[in-house]
Short mmCIF file of C-alpha atoms and ligand atoms in Angstrom, two decimals:
data_model
loop_
_atom_site.label_atom_id
_atom_site.label_comp_id
_atom_site.label_asym_id
_atom_site.label_seq_id
_atom_site.Cartn_x
_atom_site.Cartn_y
_atom_site.Cartn_z
CA MET A 7 -37.78 16.81 -25.88
CA GLU A 8 -35.16 16.41 -23.17
CA LYS A 9 -35.68 18.64 -20.21
CA LEU A 10 -32.86 21.14 -20.10
CA ARG A 11 -30.90 21.21 -16.91
CA TYR A 12 -31.01 24.45 -14.98
CA GLU A 13 -28.96 25.66 -12.10
CA SER A 14 -29.82 28.97 -10.52
CA PRO A 15 -26.93 31.42 -10.74
CA ILE A 16 -25.02 32.44 -7.65
CA ILE A 17 -22.81 35.41 -6.96
CA ASN A 18 -19.24 34.53 -6.11
CA LYS A 19 -16.48 36.76 -4.85
CA VAL A 20 -13.99 37.15 -7.67
CA ASN A 21 -10.67 35.80 -6.59
CA ALA A 22 -9.04 35.29 -9.95
CA GLY A 23 -5.45 36.44 -9.85
CA MET A 24 -5.17 35.85 -6.12
CA PRO A 25 -2.66 33.15 -5.37
CA ASP A 26 -3.73 30.55 -2.85
CA LYS A 27 -1.14 28.76 -0.75
CA PHE A 28 -0.24 26.53 -3.72
CA GLY A 29 0.30 29.46 -6.09
CA MET A 30 -1.82 30.87 -8.88
CA ASN A 31 -3.14 27.80 -10.58
CA VAL A 32 -6.37 26.09 -9.87
CA ASN A 33 -6.21 22.66 -11.34
CA THR A 34 -8.85 22.32 -14.01
CA LYS A 35 -6.82 20.52 -16.61
CA PRO A 36 -8.72 17.40 -17.51
CA ILE A 37 -7.32 13.86 -17.60
CA SER A 38 -8.91 12.42 -20.73
CA TYR A 39 -6.42 9.65 -21.43
CA ILE A 40 -4.54 7.13 -19.32
CA ASP A 41 -1.54 5.65 -21.11
CA GLY A 42 -3.11 6.55 -24.44
CA VAL A 43 -6.51 5.03 -23.65
CA SER A 44 -9.55 7.30 -23.57
CA VAL A 45 -11.18 7.60 -20.17
CA LYS A 46 -14.63 7.98 -21.75
CA ASP A 47 -14.11 4.80 -23.81
CA LEU A 48 -13.01 2.88 -20.72
CA LEU A 49 -16.14 3.97 -18.85
CA LYS A 50 -18.33 3.11 -21.85
CA ASP A 51 -16.76 -0.33 -22.23
CA TYR A 52 -16.44 -1.36 -18.60
CA GLY A 53 -18.95 0.73 -16.66
CA SER A 54 -18.67 3.41 -14.00
CA PRO A 55 -17.01 3.55 -11.53
CA LEU A 56 -13.90 1.76 -12.71
CA PHE A 57 -10.46 1.08 -11.25
CA VAL A 58 -7.57 1.38 -13.70
CA LEU A 59 -3.96 0.36 -13.17
CA SER A 60 -1.09 1.38 -15.42
CA GLU A 61 1.51 -1.31 -16.08
CA LYS A 62 3.79 1.36 -17.50
CA THR A 63 3.75 3.36 -14.27
CA ILE A 64 4.20 0.28 -12.08
CA THR A 65 7.21 -0.81 -14.13
CA GLU A 66 8.76 2.65 -14.25
CA THR A 67 8.30 3.20 -10.52
CA TYR A 68 9.76 -0.20 -9.68
CA ASN A 69 12.75 0.36 -11.96
CA ASN A 70 13.30 3.78 -10.46
CA SER A 71 13.36 2.44 -6.91
CA LYS A 72 15.54 -0.50 -7.93
CA ARG A 73 18.02 1.85 -9.57
CA ALA A 74 18.13 4.04 -6.46
CA PHE A 75 19.15 1.07 -4.30
CA THR A 76 21.26 -1.10 -6.65
CA SER A 77 23.37 1.90 -7.66
CA ARG A 78 24.32 2.35 -3.99
CA TYR A 79 24.53 -1.19 -2.64
CA PRO A 80 25.49 -4.52 -4.23
CA LYS A 81 22.89 -6.88 -2.77
CA ILE A 82 19.29 -5.69 -3.08
CA GLN A 83 16.08 -7.70 -3.05
CA PHE A 84 12.56 -6.31 -3.22
CA ALA A 85 9.62 -8.27 -1.81
CA TRP A 86 6.15 -7.20 -2.89
CA SER A 87 3.89 -6.32 0.05
CA TYR A 88 0.78 -8.34 -0.78
CA LYS A 89 -1.60 -6.45 1.47
CA THR A 90 -0.87 -3.20 -0.40
CA ASN A 91 -2.47 -4.66 -3.52
CA TYR A 92 -2.90 -8.41 -3.85
CA LEU A 93 -4.61 -8.63 -7.19
CA ASN A 94 -2.94 -11.62 -8.82
CA ALA A 95 -2.12 -9.63 -11.96
CA VAL A 96 -0.35 -6.99 -9.87
CA CYS A 97 1.58 -9.54 -7.79
CA SER A 98 2.55 -11.44 -10.92
CA LEU A 99 3.82 -8.26 -12.53
CA PHE A 100 6.00 -7.48 -9.49
CA HIS A 101 7.25 -11.08 -9.45
CA GLN A 102 8.13 -10.79 -13.15
CA LEU A 103 10.07 -7.64 -12.35
CA GLY A 104 12.07 -9.61 -9.77
CA SER A 105 10.23 -9.07 -6.49
CA TRP A 106 9.77 -11.80 -3.94
CA ALA A 107 6.50 -11.96 -1.97
CA GLU A 108 5.93 -10.39 1.46
CA VAL A 109 2.78 -11.78 3.11
CA VAL A 110 1.10 -11.27 6.48
CA SER A 111 -1.49 -14.07 6.64
CA GLY A 112 -2.17 -17.64 5.61
CA PHE A 113 -4.54 -16.29 2.96
CA GLU A 114 -1.81 -14.14 1.42
CA TYR A 115 0.72 -16.97 1.73
CA GLU A 116 -1.55 -19.23 -0.34
CA LYS A 117 -1.97 -16.47 -2.90
CA ALA A 118 1.80 -16.14 -3.28
CA ILE A 119 2.18 -19.92 -3.79
CA LYS A 120 -0.62 -19.84 -6.40
CA ASN A 121 1.14 -16.95 -8.12
CA GLY A 122 4.02 -19.36 -8.69
CA ILE A 123 6.50 -17.86 -6.28
CA GLU A 124 8.90 -20.36 -4.68
CA GLY A 125 8.50 -20.98 -0.95
CA LYS A 126 12.01 -19.76 -0.23
CA HIS A 127 11.12 -16.42 -1.81
CA ILE A 128 8.18 -15.76 0.49
CA ILE A 129 8.67 -13.58 3.55
CA PHE A 130 6.04 -14.40 6.16
CA ASN A 131 5.34 -11.45 8.47
CA GLY A 132 2.55 -10.58 10.85
CA PRO A 133 1.29 -11.39 14.34
CA ASP A 134 -1.24 -14.02 13.20
CA LYS A 135 0.37 -17.13 11.77
CA SER A 136 -1.43 -20.35 12.67
CA LYS A 137 0.33 -23.57 13.55
CA GLU A 138 -0.64 -24.96 10.13
CA ASP A 139 0.74 -21.83 8.43
CA LEU A 140 4.04 -22.19 10.28
CA ILE A 141 4.38 -25.89 9.45
CA LYS A 142 3.75 -25.19 5.77
CA ALA A 143 6.14 -22.23 5.68
CA SER A 144 8.85 -24.23 7.51
CA LYS A 145 8.58 -27.12 5.09
CA ASN A 146 8.67 -24.74 2.12
CA GLY A 147 11.79 -23.02 3.40
CA SER A 148 10.06 -19.64 3.59
CA LEU A 149 11.52 -16.79 5.63
CA ILE A 150 9.46 -16.65 8.81
CA HIS A 151 9.64 -13.32 10.61
CA ILE A 152 8.78 -13.97 14.25
CA ASP A 153 6.54 -11.36 15.85
CA HIS A 154 6.31 -12.39 19.52
CA PHE A 155 7.54 -14.94 22.08
CA ASP A 156 4.39 -17.05 21.79
CA GLU A 157 5.17 -17.55 18.13
CA LEU A 158 8.84 -18.18 18.87
CA TYR A 159 8.03 -21.00 21.32
CA MET A 160 5.40 -22.48 19.00
CA LEU A 161 7.91 -22.51 16.16
CA ILE A 162 10.58 -24.22 18.29
CA GLU A 163 8.01 -26.92 19.11
CA ILE A 164 7.04 -27.27 15.47
CA ALA A 165 10.66 -27.50 14.38
CA ASP A 166 11.12 -30.36 16.82
CA SER A 167 8.02 -32.23 15.74
CA ILE A 168 8.58 -32.00 11.98
CA ASP A 169 12.35 -32.28 12.17
CA GLU A 170 13.04 -29.20 10.10
CA THR A 171 15.15 -26.15 10.85
CA PRO A 172 12.92 -23.22 9.90
CA LYS A 173 14.62 -20.16 8.47
CA VAL A 174 13.70 -17.23 10.68
CA ALA A 175 14.25 -13.56 11.35
CA ILE A 176 12.82 -11.52 14.17
CA ARG A 177 10.90 -8.34 13.65
CA VAL A 178 12.46 -5.60 15.73
CA ASN A 179 10.70 -2.41 16.74
CA MET A 180 12.59 0.54 18.03
CA ASP A 181 12.65 4.24 18.76
CA THR A 182 13.65 5.87 15.47
CA GLY A 183 12.63 9.33 16.62
CA ILE A 184 9.20 9.23 15.03
CA PHE A 185 5.83 9.50 16.69
CA PRO A 186 3.85 7.37 17.17
CA GLN A 187 6.37 4.60 17.66
CA TRP A 188 5.15 1.33 16.17
CA ASP A 189 5.96 -0.92 19.10
CA ARG A 190 3.08 -3.38 18.79
CA PHE A 191 4.82 -5.53 16.18
CA GLY A 192 7.91 -7.57 16.86
CA PHE A 193 10.38 -7.34 19.74
CA ASN A 194 11.46 -4.03 21.20
CA TYR A 195 15.10 -3.02 20.81
CA GLU A 196 15.45 -0.60 23.70
CA ASN A 197 13.88 -2.78 26.42
CA GLY A 198 16.07 -5.76 25.51
CA GLU A 199 13.33 -8.05 24.19
CA ALA A 200 14.90 -8.20 20.73
CA TRP A 201 18.23 -9.33 22.15
CA ASN A 202 16.45 -11.78 24.45
CA ALA A 203 14.57 -13.30 21.49
CA ILE A 204 17.79 -13.60 19.50
CA ASN A 205 19.54 -15.42 22.37
CA ARG A 206 16.63 -17.81 22.81
CA ILE A 207 16.66 -18.60 19.10
CA MET A 208 20.42 -19.15 19.03
CA ILE A 209 20.47 -21.27 22.18
CA SER A 210 17.52 -23.42 21.06
CA LYS A 211 19.51 -24.60 18.01
CA LYS A 212 16.16 -25.45 16.42
CA LEU A 213 15.84 -22.37 14.23
CA ASN A 214 18.18 -20.89 11.67
CA LEU A 215 18.41 -17.15 12.29
CA VAL A 216 19.03 -15.79 8.80
CA GLY A 217 17.85 -12.20 9.05
CA LEU A 218 16.72 -9.19 11.03
CA HIS A 219 13.59 -7.28 10.12
CA CYS A 220 11.85 -4.03 10.92
CA HIS A 221 9.00 -2.02 9.44
CA ILE A 222 9.03 1.26 11.28
CA GLY A 223 5.90 2.93 9.96
CA THR A 224 4.09 3.90 6.81
CA TYR A 225 4.14 7.07 4.69
CA MET A 226 7.41 8.09 6.37
CA MET A 227 7.95 11.72 5.48
CA SER A 228 11.61 11.79 6.36
CA PRO A 229 14.36 9.31 5.44
CA SER A 230 16.40 9.76 8.63
CA PRO A 231 14.42 7.28 10.82
CA TYR A 232 15.58 4.59 8.37
CA SER A 233 19.19 5.44 9.23
CA VAL A 234 18.42 4.98 12.92
CA ALA A 235 16.63 1.68 12.25
CA THR A 236 19.44 0.36 10.07
CA LYS A 237 22.00 1.26 12.72
CA LYS A 238 20.06 -0.61 15.43
CA LEU A 239 19.64 -3.73 13.27
CA ILE A 240 23.36 -3.67 12.46
CA ASP A 241 24.20 -3.38 16.17
CA LEU A 242 22.22 -6.57 16.75
CA ALA A 243 23.89 -8.31 13.80
CA LEU A 244 27.34 -7.41 15.13
CA GLU A 245 26.42 -8.64 18.62
CA ILE A 246 25.22 -11.94 17.16
CA ASP A 247 28.47 -12.33 15.24
CA HIS A 248 30.49 -11.43 18.30
CA LYS A 249 28.73 -13.84 20.66
CA TYR A 250 27.89 -16.78 18.35
CA LYS A 251 30.19 -16.34 15.34
CA HIS A 252 26.97 -16.41 13.34
CA LYS A 253 26.52 -14.16 10.33
CA ILE A 254 23.15 -12.65 9.47
CA LYS A 255 22.36 -13.10 5.76
CA TYR A 256 19.97 -10.21 5.33
CA LEU A 257 18.63 -7.03 6.83
CA ASP A 258 15.00 -6.34 5.92
CA LEU A 259 14.13 -2.67 6.34
CA GLY A 260 10.44 -3.22 5.59
CA GLY A 261 8.36 -0.68 3.71
CA GLY A 262 6.85 2.67 4.61
CA PHE A 263 8.25 4.93 1.90
CA ALA A 264 5.77 7.72 1.17
CA SER A 265 3.92 7.92 -2.11
CA LYS A 266 3.34 11.33 -3.69
CA ASN A 267 -0.14 11.72 -2.22
CA THR A 268 -0.94 14.63 0.05
CA LEU A 269 -2.01 13.98 3.62
CA LYS A 270 -5.07 15.80 4.94
CA GLY A 271 -4.01 18.98 6.65
CA ALA A 272 -0.62 19.08 4.93
CA TYR A 273 0.45 22.59 3.99
CA LEU A 274 2.27 21.60 0.81
CA PRO A 275 1.43 18.87 -1.72
CA GLY A 276 3.13 15.48 -1.37
CA THR A 277 4.71 15.89 -4.79
CA ASP A 278 6.79 18.71 -3.29
CA THR A 279 7.54 17.28 0.13
CA CYS A 280 7.87 13.49 0.02
CA PRO A 281 11.38 12.04 -0.07
CA THR A 282 12.50 10.26 -3.24
CA PHE A 283 13.70 6.66 -3.49
CA ASP A 284 17.21 8.11 -3.69
CA ASP A 285 16.74 9.86 -0.34
CA TYR A 286 15.60 6.64 1.36
CA ALA A 287 18.31 4.57 -0.33
CA ASP A 288 20.98 7.01 0.80
CA ALA A 289 19.73 6.94 4.39
CA ILE A 290 19.80 3.14 4.57
CA THR A 291 22.79 2.09 2.48
CA ASN A 292 25.24 4.65 3.89
CA VAL A 293 24.74 3.22 7.36
CA ILE A 294 25.44 -0.35 6.20
CA ILE A 295 28.43 0.59 4.06
CA ASN A 296 29.98 2.65 6.86
CA SER A 297 29.34 0.07 9.60
CA GLN A 298 31.72 -2.44 11.17
CA ILE A 299 30.35 -5.24 8.99
CA SER A 300 33.21 -6.56 6.88
CA PRO A 301 32.84 -6.12 3.11
CA GLU A 302 32.83 -9.87 2.39
CA ASN A 303 29.92 -10.37 4.80
CA LEU A 304 27.64 -7.58 3.64
CA PRO A 305 24.06 -8.73 4.20
CA THR A 306 21.45 -8.63 1.45
CA LEU A 307 19.22 -5.60 1.89
CA ILE A 308 15.56 -6.54 1.54
CA LEU A 309 12.89 -3.90 0.97
CA GLU A 310 9.17 -4.50 1.35
CA THR A 311 8.01 -1.16 0.03
CA GLY A 312 4.35 -1.24 -0.98
CA ARG A 313 2.58 2.11 -1.13
CA ALA A 314 5.36 4.00 -2.91
CA LEU A 315 5.53 1.41 -5.71
CA ILE A 316 1.87 1.26 -6.69
CA ASP A 317 -0.01 4.34 -5.52
CA ASP A 318 0.84 6.41 -8.59
CA ALA A 319 -0.16 3.62 -10.97
CA GLY A 320 -3.78 3.50 -9.80
CA TYR A 321 -6.75 5.58 -10.93
CA ILE A 322 -10.43 5.43 -10.24
CA LEU A 323 -12.80 6.78 -12.88
CA GLY A 324 -16.33 7.83 -12.08
CA THR A 325 -19.37 9.85 -13.04
CA VAL A 326 -21.14 12.86 -11.61
CA LEU A 327 -24.57 11.82 -10.30
CA ALA A 328 -25.91 15.20 -9.20
CA ASN A 329 -25.15 18.69 -7.93
CA LYS A 330 -26.81 20.50 -5.09
CA ARG A 331 -26.52 23.48 -2.78
CA LEU A 332 -25.89 22.81 0.87
CA ALA A 333 -27.58 24.86 3.56
CA SER A 334 -24.66 27.27 3.57
CA GLY A 335 -24.99 27.83 -0.17
CA ARG A 336 -21.91 25.80 -0.81
CA ARG A 337 -21.73 23.68 -3.94
CA ALA A 338 -21.89 19.92 -3.52
CA THR A 339 -21.14 17.42 -6.27
CA ILE A 340 -22.13 13.80 -5.83
CA ILE A 341 -20.13 11.19 -7.71
CA ASP A 342 -20.49 7.41 -7.95
CA ILE A 343 -17.18 6.78 -6.14
CA GLY A 344 -17.71 6.28 -2.42
CA VAL A 345 -15.40 5.77 0.54
CA ASN A 346 -16.34 2.09 0.40
CA MET A 347 -13.98 1.80 -2.58
CA LEU A 348 -11.71 4.71 -1.76
CA PHE A 349 -10.70 3.99 1.78
CA THR A 350 -7.62 6.21 1.52
CA SER A 351 -9.82 9.31 1.19
CA PHE A 352 -9.99 9.21 4.99
CA TRP A 353 -6.37 10.39 5.17
CA TYR A 354 -5.40 11.72 1.74
CA GLU A 355 -6.53 14.84 -0.10
CA HIS A 356 -6.93 12.91 -3.33
CA GLU A 357 -6.45 14.81 -6.55
CA ILE A 358 -9.64 14.81 -8.61
CA PHE A 359 -9.73 15.87 -12.24
CA PRO A 360 -12.51 16.26 -14.76
CA ALA A 361 -12.26 13.75 -17.61
CA GLN A 362 -13.41 16.24 -20.26
CA GLN A 363 -12.80 19.85 -21.20
CA CYS A 364 -14.96 22.01 -19.01
CA SER A 365 -15.36 25.63 -18.11
CA THR A 366 -12.44 27.32 -16.42
CA GLN A 367 -14.83 28.62 -13.83
CA THR A 368 -14.33 26.89 -10.52
CA GLU A 369 -16.12 26.95 -7.24
CA ASP A 370 -15.29 25.80 -3.75
CA THR A 371 -16.97 22.40 -3.76
CA THR A 372 -17.52 19.44 -1.49
CA ILE A 373 -17.38 16.13 -3.34
CA TYR A 374 -19.54 13.39 -1.93
CA GLY A 375 -19.74 9.71 -2.75
CA PRO A 376 -23.06 7.94 -3.48
CA LEU A 377 -23.49 6.19 -0.13
CA CYS A 378 -26.38 6.99 2.16
CA MET A 379 -23.98 7.71 4.97
CA ASN A 380 -22.70 11.01 6.29
CA ILE A 381 -19.04 10.02 6.28
CA ASP A 382 -19.05 9.45 2.53
CA VAL A 383 -16.96 12.49 1.63
CA ILE A 384 -14.29 12.24 -1.05
CA ARG A 385 -13.09 15.87 -0.77
CA GLN A 386 -14.29 18.25 1.92
CA ALA A 387 -13.16 21.38 0.11
CA ILE A 388 -11.71 21.67 -3.37
CA GLN A 389 -11.69 24.41 -5.97
CA PHE A 390 -13.39 22.41 -8.66
CA PRO A 391 -14.79 23.15 -12.11
CA ILE A 392 -18.54 23.20 -12.53
CA LEU A 393 -19.41 19.71 -13.68
CA GLN A 394 -22.83 18.49 -14.77
CA LYS A 395 -24.65 15.23 -14.20
CA GLY A 396 -23.10 12.62 -16.49
CA ASP A 397 -19.68 14.29 -16.68
CA ASN A 398 -16.77 12.09 -15.72
CA VAL A 399 -14.01 12.44 -13.15
CA VAL A 400 -10.62 10.82 -12.63
CA ILE A 401 -9.02 10.39 -9.20
CA LYS A 402 -5.27 9.89 -9.29
CA ARG A 403 -2.81 7.97 -7.11
CA ILE A 404 -5.09 5.42 -5.56
CA GLY A 405 -3.20 2.18 -6.36
CA ALA A 406 -2.17 1.38 -2.78
CA TYR A 407 -4.49 -0.24 -0.24
CA ASN A 408 -7.81 0.73 -1.85
CA MET A 409 -8.15 -2.55 -3.75
CA THR A 410 -7.52 -4.53 -0.55
CA GLN A 411 -9.08 -2.40 2.18
CA TRP A 412 -12.24 -1.64 0.22
CA MET A 413 -15.48 -2.87 1.67
CA GLN A 414 -18.64 -4.21 0.23
CA PHE A 415 -20.89 -1.63 1.79
CA ILE A 416 -24.17 -0.52 0.19
CA THR A 417 -22.87 -0.97 -3.37
CA LEU A 418 -20.97 -3.69 -5.18
CA ARG A 419 -17.33 -3.34 -6.12
CA PRO A 420 -16.56 -2.43 -9.73
CA LYS A 421 -14.22 -3.91 -12.33
CA ILE A 422 -10.48 -3.40 -12.27
CA ILE A 423 -8.62 -2.87 -15.53
CA LEU A 424 -4.90 -3.12 -16.22
CA ILE A 425 -3.59 -1.12 -19.17
CA ASP A 426 -0.54 -2.91 -20.55
CA THR A 427 2.51 -1.26 -22.06
CA GLU A 428 0.91 -1.46 -25.53
CA SER A 429 -2.15 0.50 -24.32
CA LYS A 430 -4.33 -2.58 -24.33
CA ALA A 431 -6.87 -2.88 -21.52
CA HIS A 432 -7.32 -6.15 -19.62
CA ILE A 433 -9.98 -6.91 -17.03
CA ILE A 434 -8.01 -8.20 -14.03
CA ARG A 435 -10.95 -8.37 -11.62
CA LYS A 436 -14.58 -8.68 -12.60
CA ASN A 437 -17.23 -6.53 -10.99
CA GLU A 438 -19.16 -8.13 -8.16
CA THR A 439 -22.74 -9.22 -8.70
CA ASN A 440 -25.49 -9.96 -6.19
CA SER A 441 -24.95 -13.68 -6.70
CA VAL A 442 -21.42 -13.47 -5.25
CA PHE A 443 -22.96 -12.52 -1.92
CA GLU A 444 -26.12 -14.62 -2.23
CA ASN A 445 -23.85 -17.67 -2.53
CA LEU A 446 -22.30 -17.02 0.86
CA GLU A 447 -25.49 -16.41 2.80
CA ILE A 448 -27.73 -18.96 4.45
CA THR A 449 -31.21 -18.01 5.61
CA PRO A 450 -32.47 -20.48 8.23
CA LYS A 451 -35.47 -22.45 6.97
CA TYR A 452 -37.87 -21.00 9.53
CA LEU A 453 -37.17 -17.48 8.26
CA LYS A 454 -37.80 -18.34 4.64
CA LYS A 455 -41.04 -17.33 2.97
C1 PLP B 525 2.26 -3.10 5.18
C2 PLP B 525 3.63 -3.60 5.27
C3 PLP B 525 4.58 -3.25 4.31
C4 PLP B 525 4.32 -2.25 3.22
O1 PLP B 525 4.20 -0.98 3.76
P1 PLP B 525 4.10 0.34 2.86
O2 PLP B 525 3.91 1.42 3.86
O3 PLP B 525 2.93 0.17 1.95
O4 PLP B 525 5.37 0.46 2.09
C5 PLP B 525 5.84 -3.82 4.42
N1 PLP B 525 6.16 -4.68 5.43
C6 PLP B 525 5.27 -5.01 6.38
C7 PLP B 525 5.66 -5.94 7.45
C8 PLP B 525 3.97 -4.50 6.34
O5 PLP B 525 3.10 -4.82 7.30
#
């Protein structure tokens, strides 16, 4: 006979009927289905834990952001930020929807080429582009966004030696009123470096300056810094036109739009406070439309938004491993999802739901991952239903950065599933096995048994 599970009862202060700062409701509603597919079936078929991406949500979110911008401005181009989620299936989906590729390394550049994107539709950002990367990108006609003077001079040399005129933009950083200011990437606007870089490019005659770029931050909780950034890029574009009679073809405002996640320490949930795509689009396009740029020369507006396009489409499903009482008497629930695969739990209060009907009784709980490591905390404090070993949980809004910033630490990484618009599940990344890592390691002969 199976040993029945027993938990000793505890006495809890009754606080039913007392609103907390989010109102009356404690969230105990389960998530049992994702796009019509049963969570329990997914876990049975593919194992626990399990990443799940919703094609429906990706498509809807993309179309929503596209509508927000194209309804306000005639020339819009999205470029998918590879580092946000570079699973080939995800990139291919964004490319199918019309996005170009935005990459920040030779590795990502290769991925974009393999995903069938044309060289001229790859935007190459980042401070670390090798000479080989730059030669390849120049020959392919990619849009090279120069980050620093060392790269600028290297590219001028390359252009000379391969007899090509690379298409370039510079990344500009500036004071947009936010703190901290991201001034480590690109050329600073206020100290004159951006203008200096532009003049050196124009005078060299070796590079074709086609655009101006900035990426002012990430999870930007207000749209107004984008207005400031747009204004400063336009000022540069007008100066270039004035001095060289040269017209900039595009302004790239980067990414950084907030997803609907809630930051740790935030008073209100992100769903209530984060700007919408319409807010960001308004902030950016109004400045261009109302600028001194003549209507026939309006630049294309490129957007590299990552997080806001994919966070909502991602879920991670898992299983309760155990419950225990901490020294303080506080309830602790241990699940099989650790910070090694949920990197964003370091700065988000991720929403966790049970996957099955459970009691409406909740308790203030700490949710730990399975790692033998003190920092492995998924939620420090959450009013959570009483779950038992073997019950399942669903964590929402984890599509951005987790599947790229994850680490192989203590456990192996699980499968990733894409649910298509017909509710059919596809494995888009297999789970890792020991052999994946064995294959990379070499034990010197003298250490072998
Ligand atoms: C990371 C990155 C993005 C995407 O940023 P999000 O905050 O995810 O929108 C866009 N452009 C550049 C240059 C980046 O480094």
